[in-house]
Backbone as numpy.savetxt, mean C-alpha at the origin, in Angstrom:
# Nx Ny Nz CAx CAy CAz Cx Cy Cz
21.82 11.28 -9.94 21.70 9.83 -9.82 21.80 9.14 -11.17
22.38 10.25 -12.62 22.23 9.36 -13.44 22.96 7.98 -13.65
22.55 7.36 -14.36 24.25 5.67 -14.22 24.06 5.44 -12.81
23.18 5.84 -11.42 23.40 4.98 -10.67 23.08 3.88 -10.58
23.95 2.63 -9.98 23.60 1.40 -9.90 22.01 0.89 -8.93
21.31 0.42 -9.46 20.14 -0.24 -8.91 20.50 -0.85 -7.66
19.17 -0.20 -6.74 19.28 -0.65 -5.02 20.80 -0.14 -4.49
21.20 1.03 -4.61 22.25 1.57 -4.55 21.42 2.97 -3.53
22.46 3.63 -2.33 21.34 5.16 -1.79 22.28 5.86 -2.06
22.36 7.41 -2.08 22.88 8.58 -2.08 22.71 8.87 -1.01
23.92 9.67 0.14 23.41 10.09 1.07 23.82 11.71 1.06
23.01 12.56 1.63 23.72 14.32 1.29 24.48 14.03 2.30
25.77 15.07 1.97 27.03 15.64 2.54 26.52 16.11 3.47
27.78 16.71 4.61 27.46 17.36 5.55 27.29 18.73 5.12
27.63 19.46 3.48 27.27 20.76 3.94 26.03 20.60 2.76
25.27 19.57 2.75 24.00 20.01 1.93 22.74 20.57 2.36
21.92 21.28 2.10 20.89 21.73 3.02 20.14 20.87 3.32
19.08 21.53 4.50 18.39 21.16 5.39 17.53 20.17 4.93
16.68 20.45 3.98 15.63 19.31 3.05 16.14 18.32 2.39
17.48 18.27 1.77 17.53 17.46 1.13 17.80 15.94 1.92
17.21 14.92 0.63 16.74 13.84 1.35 18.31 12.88 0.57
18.67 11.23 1.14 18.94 10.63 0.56 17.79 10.32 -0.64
18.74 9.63 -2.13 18.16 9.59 -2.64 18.18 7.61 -3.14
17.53 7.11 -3.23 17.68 5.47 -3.51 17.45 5.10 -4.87
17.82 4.29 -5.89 17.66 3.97 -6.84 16.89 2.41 -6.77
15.86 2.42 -7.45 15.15 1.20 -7.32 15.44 0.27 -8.25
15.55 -1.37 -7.29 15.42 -2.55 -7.75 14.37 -3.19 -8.05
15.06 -4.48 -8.78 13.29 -5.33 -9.14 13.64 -6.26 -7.99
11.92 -6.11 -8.16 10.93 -6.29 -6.62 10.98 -5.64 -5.48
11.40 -4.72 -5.44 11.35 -2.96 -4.45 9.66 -2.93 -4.67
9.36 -2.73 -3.56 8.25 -2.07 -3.14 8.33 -1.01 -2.61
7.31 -0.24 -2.31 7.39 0.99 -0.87 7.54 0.72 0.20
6.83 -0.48 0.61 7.23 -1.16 1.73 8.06 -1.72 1.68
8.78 -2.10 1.19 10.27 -2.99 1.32 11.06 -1.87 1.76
11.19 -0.85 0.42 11.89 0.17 0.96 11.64 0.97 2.16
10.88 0.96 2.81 10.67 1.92 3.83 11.02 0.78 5.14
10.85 -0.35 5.45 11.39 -1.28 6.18 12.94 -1.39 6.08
13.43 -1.26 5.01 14.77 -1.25 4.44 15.76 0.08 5.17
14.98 1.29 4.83 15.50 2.71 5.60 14.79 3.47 6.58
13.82 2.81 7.30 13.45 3.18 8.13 12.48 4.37 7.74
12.06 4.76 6.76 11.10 5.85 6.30 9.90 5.37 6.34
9.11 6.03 7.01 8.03 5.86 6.96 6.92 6.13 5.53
5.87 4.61 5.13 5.48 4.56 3.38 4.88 6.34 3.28
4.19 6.36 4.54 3.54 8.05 3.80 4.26 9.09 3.52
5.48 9.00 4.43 6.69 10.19 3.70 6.95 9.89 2.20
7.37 8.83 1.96 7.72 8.35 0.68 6.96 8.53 -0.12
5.33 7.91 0.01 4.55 8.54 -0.79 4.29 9.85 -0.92
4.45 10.66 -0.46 4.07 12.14 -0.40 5.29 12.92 -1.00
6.63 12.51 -0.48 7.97 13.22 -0.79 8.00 12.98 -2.55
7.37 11.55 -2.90 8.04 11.25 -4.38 7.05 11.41 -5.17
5.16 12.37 -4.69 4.02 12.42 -5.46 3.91 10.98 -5.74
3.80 9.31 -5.56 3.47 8.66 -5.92 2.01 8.53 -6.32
1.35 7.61 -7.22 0.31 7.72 -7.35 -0.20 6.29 -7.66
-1.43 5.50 -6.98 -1.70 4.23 -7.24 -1.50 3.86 -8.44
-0.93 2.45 -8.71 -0.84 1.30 -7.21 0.17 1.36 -6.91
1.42 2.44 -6.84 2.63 2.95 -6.08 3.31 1.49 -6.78
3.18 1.51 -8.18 4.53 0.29 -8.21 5.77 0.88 -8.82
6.94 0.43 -8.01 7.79 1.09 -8.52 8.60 0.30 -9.90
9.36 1.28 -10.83 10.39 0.53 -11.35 11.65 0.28 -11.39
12.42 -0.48 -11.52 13.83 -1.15 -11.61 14.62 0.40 -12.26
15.40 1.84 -11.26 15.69 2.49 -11.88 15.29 3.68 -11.49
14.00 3.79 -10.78 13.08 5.17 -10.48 13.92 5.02 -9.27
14.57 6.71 -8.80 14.56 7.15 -8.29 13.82 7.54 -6.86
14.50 7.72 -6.09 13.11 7.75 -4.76 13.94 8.55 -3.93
13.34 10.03 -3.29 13.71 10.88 -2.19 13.34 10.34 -1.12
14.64 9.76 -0.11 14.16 9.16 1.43 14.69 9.96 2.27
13.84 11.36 2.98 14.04 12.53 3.89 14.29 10.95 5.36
15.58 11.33 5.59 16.11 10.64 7.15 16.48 9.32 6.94
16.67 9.07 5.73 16.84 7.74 5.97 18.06 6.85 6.27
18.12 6.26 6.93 19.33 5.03 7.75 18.76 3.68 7.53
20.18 2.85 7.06 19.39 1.92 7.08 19.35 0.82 8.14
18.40 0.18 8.07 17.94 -1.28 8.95 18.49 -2.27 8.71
19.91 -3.03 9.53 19.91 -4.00 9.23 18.90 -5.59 9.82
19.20 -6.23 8.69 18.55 -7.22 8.61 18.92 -8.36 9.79
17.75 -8.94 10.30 18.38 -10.20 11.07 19.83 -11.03 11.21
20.33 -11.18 9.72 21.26 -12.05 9.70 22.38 -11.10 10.31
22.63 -10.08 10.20 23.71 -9.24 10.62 25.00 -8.99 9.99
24.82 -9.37 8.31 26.18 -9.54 7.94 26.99 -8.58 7.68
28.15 -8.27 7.02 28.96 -7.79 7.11 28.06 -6.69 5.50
28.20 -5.28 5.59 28.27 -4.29 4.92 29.11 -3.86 3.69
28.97 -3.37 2.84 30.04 -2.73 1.83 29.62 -1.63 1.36
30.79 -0.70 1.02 30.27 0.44 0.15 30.56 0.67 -1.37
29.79 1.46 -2.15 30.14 1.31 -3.22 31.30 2.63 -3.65
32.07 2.78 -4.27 32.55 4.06 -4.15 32.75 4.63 -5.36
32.49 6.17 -5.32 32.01 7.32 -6.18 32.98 7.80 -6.27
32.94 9.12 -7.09 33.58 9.81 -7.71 33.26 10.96 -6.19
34.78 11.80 -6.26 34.51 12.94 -4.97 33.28 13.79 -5.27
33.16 14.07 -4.20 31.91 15.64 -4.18 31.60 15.17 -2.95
30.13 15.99 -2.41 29.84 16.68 -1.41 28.99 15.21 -1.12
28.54 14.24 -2.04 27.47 13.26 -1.57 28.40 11.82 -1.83
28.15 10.96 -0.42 28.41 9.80 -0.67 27.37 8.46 -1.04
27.64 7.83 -2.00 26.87 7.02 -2.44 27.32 5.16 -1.62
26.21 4.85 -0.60 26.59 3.71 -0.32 25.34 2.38 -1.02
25.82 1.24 -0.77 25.14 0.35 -0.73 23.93 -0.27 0.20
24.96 -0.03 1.20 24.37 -0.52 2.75 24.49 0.62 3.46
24.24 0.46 4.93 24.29 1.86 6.05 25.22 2.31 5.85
25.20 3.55 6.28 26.38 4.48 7.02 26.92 3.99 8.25
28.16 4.28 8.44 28.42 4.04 9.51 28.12 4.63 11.01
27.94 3.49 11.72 27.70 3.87 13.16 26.18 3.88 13.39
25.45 3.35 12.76 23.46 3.63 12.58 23.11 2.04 12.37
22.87 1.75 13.84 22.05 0.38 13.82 20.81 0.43 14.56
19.82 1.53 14.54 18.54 1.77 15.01 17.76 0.85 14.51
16.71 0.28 15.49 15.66 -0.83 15.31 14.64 0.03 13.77
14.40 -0.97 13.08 13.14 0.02 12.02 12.18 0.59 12.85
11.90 1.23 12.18 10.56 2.31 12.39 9.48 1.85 12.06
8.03 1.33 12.51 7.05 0.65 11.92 6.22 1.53 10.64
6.32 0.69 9.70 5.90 1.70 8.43 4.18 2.32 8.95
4.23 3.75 8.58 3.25 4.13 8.82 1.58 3.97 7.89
0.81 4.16 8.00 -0.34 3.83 7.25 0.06 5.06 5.51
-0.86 4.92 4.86 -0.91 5.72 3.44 -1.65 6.81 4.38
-1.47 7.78 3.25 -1.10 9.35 3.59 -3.00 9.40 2.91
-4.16 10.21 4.36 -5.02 10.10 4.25 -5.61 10.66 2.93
-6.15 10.43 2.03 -6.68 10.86 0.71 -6.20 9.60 -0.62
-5.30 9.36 0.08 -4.54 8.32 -0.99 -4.88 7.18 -0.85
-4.97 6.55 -2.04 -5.10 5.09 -2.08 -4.22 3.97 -1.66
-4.34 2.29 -1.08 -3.49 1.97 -0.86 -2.94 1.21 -2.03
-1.53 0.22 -1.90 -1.49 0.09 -3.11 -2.32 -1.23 -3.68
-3.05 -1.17 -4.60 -3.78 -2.37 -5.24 -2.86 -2.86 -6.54
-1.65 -3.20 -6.20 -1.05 -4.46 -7.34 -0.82 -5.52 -6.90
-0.46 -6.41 -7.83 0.31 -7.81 -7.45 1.68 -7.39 -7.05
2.01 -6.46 -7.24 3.73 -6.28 -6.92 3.67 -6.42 -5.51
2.43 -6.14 -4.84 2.45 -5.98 -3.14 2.65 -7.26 -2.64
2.07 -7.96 -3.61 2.42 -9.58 -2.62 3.63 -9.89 -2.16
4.40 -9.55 -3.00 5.65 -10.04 -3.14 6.65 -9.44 -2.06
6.27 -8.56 -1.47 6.92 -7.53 0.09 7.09 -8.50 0.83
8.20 -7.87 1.28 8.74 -9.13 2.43 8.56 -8.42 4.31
7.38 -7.68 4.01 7.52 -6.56 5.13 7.30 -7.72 5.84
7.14 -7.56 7.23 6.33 -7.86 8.39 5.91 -7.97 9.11
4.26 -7.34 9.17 3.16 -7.32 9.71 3.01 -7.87 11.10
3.16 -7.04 11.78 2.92 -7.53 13.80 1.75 -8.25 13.88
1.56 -9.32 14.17 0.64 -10.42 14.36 -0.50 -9.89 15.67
-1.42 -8.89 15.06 -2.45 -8.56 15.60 -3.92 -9.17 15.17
-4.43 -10.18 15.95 -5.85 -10.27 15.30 -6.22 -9.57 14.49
-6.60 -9.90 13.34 -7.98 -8.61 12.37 -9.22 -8.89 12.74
-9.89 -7.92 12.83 -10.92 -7.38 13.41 -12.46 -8.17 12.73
-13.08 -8.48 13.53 -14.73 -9.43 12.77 -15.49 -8.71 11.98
-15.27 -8.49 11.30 -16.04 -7.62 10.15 -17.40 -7.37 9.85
-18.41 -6.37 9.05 -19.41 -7.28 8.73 -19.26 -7.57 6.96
-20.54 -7.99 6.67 -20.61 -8.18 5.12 -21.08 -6.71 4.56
-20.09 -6.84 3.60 -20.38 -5.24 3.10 -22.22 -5.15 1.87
-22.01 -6.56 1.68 -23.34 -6.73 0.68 -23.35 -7.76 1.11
-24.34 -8.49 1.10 -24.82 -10.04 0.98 -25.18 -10.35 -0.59
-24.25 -11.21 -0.97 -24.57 -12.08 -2.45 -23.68 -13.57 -2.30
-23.93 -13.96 -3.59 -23.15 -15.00 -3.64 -21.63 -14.13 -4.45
-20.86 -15.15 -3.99 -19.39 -14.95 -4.48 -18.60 -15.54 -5.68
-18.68 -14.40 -6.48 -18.60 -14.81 -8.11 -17.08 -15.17 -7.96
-16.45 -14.44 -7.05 -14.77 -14.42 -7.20 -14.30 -14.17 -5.76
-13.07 -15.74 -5.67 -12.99 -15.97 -4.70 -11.32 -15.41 -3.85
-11.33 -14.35 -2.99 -9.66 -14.18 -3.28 -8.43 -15.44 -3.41
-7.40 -14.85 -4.06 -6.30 -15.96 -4.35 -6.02 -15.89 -5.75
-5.32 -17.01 -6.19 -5.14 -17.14 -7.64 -6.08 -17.84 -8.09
-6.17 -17.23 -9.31 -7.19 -18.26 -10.32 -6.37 -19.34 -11.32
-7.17 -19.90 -12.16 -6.23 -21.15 -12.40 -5.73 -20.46 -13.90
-6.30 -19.45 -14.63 -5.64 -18.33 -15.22 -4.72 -17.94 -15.09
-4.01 -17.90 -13.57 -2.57 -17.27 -13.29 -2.91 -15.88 -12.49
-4.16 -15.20 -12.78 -4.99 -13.96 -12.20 -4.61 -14.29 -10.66
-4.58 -12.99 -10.05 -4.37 -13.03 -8.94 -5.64 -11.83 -8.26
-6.37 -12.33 -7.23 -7.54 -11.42 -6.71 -6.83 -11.00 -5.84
-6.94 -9.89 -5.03 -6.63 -9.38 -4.07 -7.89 -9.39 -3.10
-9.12 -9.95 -3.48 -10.36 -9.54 -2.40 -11.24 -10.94 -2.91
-12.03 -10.62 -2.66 -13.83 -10.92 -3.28 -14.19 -9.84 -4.35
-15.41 -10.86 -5.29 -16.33 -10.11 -5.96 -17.62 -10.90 -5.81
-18.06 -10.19 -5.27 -19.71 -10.64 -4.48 -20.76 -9.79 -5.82
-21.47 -10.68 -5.82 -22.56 -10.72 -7.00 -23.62 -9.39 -6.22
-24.08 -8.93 -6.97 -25.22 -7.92 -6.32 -26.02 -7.08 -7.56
-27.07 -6.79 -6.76 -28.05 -6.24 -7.61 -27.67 -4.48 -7.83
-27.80 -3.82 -9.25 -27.84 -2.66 -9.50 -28.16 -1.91 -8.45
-27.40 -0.70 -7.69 -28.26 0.02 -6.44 -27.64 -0.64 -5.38
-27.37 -1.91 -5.07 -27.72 -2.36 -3.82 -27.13 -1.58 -2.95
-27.29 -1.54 -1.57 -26.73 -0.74 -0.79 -25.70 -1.25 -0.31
-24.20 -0.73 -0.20 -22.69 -1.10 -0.06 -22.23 -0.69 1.60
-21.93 -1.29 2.25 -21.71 -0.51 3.78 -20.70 -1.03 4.40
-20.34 0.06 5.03 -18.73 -0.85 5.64 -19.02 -1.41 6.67
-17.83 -2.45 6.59 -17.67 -3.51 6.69 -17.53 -3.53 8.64
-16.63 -2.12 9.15 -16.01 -1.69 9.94 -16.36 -0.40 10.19
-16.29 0.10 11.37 -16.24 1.78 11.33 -14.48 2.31 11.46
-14.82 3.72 10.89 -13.03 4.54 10.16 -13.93 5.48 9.75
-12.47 5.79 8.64 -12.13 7.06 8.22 -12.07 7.12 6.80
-12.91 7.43 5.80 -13.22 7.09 4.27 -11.90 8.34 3.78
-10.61 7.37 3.26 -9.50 7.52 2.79 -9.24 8.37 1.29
-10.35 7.68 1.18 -9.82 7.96 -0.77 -11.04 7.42 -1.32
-11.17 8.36 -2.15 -12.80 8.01 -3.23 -12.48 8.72 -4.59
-12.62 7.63 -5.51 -12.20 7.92 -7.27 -12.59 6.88 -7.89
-11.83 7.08 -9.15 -11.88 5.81 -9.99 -10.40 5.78 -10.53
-9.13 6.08 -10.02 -7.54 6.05 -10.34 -7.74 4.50 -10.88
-7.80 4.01 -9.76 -7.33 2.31 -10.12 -8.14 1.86 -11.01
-7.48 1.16 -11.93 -7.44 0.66 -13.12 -8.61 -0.87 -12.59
-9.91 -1.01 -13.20 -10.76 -1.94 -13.08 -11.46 -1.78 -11.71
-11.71 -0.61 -10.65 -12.22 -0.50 -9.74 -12.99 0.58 -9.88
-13.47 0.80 -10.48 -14.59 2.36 -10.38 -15.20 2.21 -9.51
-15.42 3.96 -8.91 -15.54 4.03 -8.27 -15.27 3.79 -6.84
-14.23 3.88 -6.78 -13.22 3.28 -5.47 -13.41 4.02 -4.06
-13.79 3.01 -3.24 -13.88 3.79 -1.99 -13.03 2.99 -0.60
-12.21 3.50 -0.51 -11.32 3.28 1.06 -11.63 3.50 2.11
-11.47 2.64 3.18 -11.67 3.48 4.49 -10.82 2.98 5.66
-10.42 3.44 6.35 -8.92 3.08 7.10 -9.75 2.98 8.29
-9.27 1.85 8.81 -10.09 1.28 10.70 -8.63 1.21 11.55
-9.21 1.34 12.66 -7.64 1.16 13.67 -7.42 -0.11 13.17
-5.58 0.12 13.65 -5.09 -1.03 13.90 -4.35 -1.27 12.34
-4.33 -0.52 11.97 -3.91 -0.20 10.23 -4.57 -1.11 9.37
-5.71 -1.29 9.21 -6.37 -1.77 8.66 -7.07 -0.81 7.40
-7.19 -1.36 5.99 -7.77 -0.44 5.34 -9.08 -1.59 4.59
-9.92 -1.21 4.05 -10.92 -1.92 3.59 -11.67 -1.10 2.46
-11.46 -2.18 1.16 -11.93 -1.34 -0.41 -12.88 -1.70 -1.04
-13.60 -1.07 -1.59 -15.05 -1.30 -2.02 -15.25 -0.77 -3.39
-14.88 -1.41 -4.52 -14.72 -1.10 -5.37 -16.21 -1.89 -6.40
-15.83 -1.05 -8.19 -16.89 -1.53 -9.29 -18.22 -0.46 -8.78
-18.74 0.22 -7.81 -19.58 0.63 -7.70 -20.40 1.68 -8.61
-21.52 1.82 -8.57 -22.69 2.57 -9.27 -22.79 4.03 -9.11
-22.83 4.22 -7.51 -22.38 5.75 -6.86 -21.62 5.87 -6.01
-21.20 6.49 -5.52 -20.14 6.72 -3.73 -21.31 7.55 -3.45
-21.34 7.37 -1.81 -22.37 8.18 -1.30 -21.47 8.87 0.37
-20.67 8.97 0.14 -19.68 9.10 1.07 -18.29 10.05 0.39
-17.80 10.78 1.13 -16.47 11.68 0.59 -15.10 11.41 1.93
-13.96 11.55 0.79 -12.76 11.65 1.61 -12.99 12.64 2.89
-12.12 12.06 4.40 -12.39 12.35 5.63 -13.41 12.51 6.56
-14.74 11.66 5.97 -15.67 11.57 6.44 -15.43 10.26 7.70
-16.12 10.41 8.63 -16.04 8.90 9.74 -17.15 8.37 8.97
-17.55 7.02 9.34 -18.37 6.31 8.87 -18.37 5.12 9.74
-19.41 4.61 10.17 -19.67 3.96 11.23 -20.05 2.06 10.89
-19.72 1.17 11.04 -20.01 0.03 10.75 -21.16 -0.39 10.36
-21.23 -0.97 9.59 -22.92 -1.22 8.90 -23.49 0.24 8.04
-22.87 1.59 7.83 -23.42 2.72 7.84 -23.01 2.45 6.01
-24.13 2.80 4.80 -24.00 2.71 3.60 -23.68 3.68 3.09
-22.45 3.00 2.53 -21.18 4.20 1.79 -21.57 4.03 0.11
-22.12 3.19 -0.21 -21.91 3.46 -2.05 -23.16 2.78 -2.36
-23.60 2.87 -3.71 -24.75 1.71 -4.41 -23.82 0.82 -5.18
-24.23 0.07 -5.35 -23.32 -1.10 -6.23 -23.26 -1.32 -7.50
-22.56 -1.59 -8.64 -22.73 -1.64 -9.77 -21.90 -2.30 -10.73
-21.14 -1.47 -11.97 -20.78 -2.52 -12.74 -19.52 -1.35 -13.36
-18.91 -0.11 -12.84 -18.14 0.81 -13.22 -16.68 -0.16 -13.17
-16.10 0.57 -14.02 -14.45 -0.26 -14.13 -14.43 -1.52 -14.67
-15.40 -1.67 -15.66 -15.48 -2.52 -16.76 -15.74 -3.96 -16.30
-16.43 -3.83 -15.42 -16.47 -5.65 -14.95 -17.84 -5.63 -15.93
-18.29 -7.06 -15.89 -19.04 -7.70 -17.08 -20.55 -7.93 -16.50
-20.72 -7.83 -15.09 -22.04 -7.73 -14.25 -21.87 -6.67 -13.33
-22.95 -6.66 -12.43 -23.13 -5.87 -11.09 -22.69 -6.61 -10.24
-21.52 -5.92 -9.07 -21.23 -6.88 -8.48 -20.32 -5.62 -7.22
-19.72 -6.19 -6.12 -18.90 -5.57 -5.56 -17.49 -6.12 -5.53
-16.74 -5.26 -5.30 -15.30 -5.87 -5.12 -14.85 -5.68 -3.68
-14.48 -6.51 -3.05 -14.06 -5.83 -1.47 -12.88 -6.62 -1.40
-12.17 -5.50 -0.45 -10.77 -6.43 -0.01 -10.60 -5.59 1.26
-9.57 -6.56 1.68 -9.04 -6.51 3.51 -7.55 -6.11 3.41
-6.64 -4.84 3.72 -5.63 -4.87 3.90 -5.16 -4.27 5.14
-4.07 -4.99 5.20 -3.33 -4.47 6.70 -1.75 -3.87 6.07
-1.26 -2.56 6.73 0.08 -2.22 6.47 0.32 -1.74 5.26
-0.85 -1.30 4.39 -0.52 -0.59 3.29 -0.45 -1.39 1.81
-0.18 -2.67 2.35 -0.05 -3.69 0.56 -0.50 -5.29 1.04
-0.06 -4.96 2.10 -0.92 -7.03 2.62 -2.12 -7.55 2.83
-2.24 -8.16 1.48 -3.54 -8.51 1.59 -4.07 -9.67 2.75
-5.32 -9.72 2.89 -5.90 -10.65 3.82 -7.19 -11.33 3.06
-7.56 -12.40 3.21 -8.65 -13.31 2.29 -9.80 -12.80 3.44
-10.80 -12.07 3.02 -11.93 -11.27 3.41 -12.94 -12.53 4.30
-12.74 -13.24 3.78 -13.79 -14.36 3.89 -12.98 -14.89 5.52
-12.02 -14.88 6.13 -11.30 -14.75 7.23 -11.53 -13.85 8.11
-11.73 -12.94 7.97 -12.61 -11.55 8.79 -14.06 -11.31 8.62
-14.91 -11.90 8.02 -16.19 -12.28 7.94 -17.32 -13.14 8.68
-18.14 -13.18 9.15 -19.12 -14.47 9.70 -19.65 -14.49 8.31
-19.86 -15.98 8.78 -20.83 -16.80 7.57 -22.28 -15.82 7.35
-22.33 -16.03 6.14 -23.88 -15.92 5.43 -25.42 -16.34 5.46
């Protein structure tokens, strides 16, 4: 794929083996989800096939193995082109192959252990999300709310809440699931704890003091998963929580919440 052109796929020949995947060259503002809406791959193959590792942002250039992929065309239906290569066994197109107009595949949830992605690059996905109610939540802590999701007038962009709380306090989900991923990878979240609820819902509980909970554990609504604290360099004790649906779309927490 060296010199290949950006947002450009490779597809294997007919006599290449069994595993090998198309391969895609990434554009700016490519997501995982874009791309996987784009070829029909589902995000946890992708994440798993390419070792990604939070906050899965890609760059303008990286490479990406897509095992099956065809692509999706888009609503408008327009007309296709290919780009054309030099001979050999692999053809390099732009758009689909011919004869493959299968509906997308609904991107699947992150691959259990893994984090979902926590950047700003996620906003910017143009996936979209089947218009299912989100679910009434509870409060993962009761405090006041130091930080409100959205932009700040900084230009900062929150992806959640940061609810004020005392050293210790007890942290509990929000929802009952499946506790996803527990670390400190992401950059300003120590102590990071995930937990995936039906309906592809994931919910993050970050800055904490301890995890009291491990990857593939169930955990039941109201049931206390962490103590609260001040890990990942925030400047008080406090929690971080956020609401996502589909792997990168965020939701303003305070929308899936009852009042205080």
């Amino acid at each position: 794929m060296f010199g290949a052109r950006e947002g450009t796929i490779e597809y294997p020949g007919s006599g290449s083996g069994r595993d090998v995947a198309a391969v895609y060259v990434v554009k700016e503002k490519d997501t995982v989800e874009s791309v996987s809406q784009r070829y029909g791959v589902p995000v946890q193959t992708i994440v798993d096939r390419n070792r990604l590792i939070p906050p899965y942002t890609l760059r303008p250039g990286q490479s990406l193995q897509l095992p099956n992929a065809r692509f999706v065309p888009d609503a408008t239906g327009g007309p296709t082109t290919a780009t054309a290569t030099a001979p050999g066994p692999v053809k390099r197109e732009s758009l689909p192959p011919p004869g493959q107009s299968e509906p997308p595949r609904s991107a699947a949830p992150p691959a259990a252990g893994q984090p979902t992605p926590l950047s700003p690059a996620a906003a910017e996905s143009s996936v979209t999300v089947p218009a299912t109610p989100p679910p009434r939540m509870a409060w993962p802590l009761k405090g006041k709310v130091l930080a409100p999701y959205g932009t700040a007038s900084g230009g900062q962009k929150n992806d959640g809440i940061d609810i004020q709380a005392e050293p210790g306090a007890p942290v509990k989900a929000a929802e009952g699931g499946t506790v996803v991923y527990v670390g400190s990878e992401v950059a300003h979240l120590g102590n990071l704890v995930l937990v995936q609820h039906p309906g592809g819902y994931i919910t993050a509980y970050g800055n904490n003091e301890a995890v009291l909970v491990k990857k593939g554990e169930e955990v039941k609504k109201g049931e206390t998963i962490a103590k609260a604290g001040s890990s990942g360099g925030v400047t008080s004790p406090r929690l971080h929580f956020e609401v996502r649906r589909g792997g990168s779309r965020t939701i303003d927490p305070m929308t899936v919440l009852p009042a205080q």
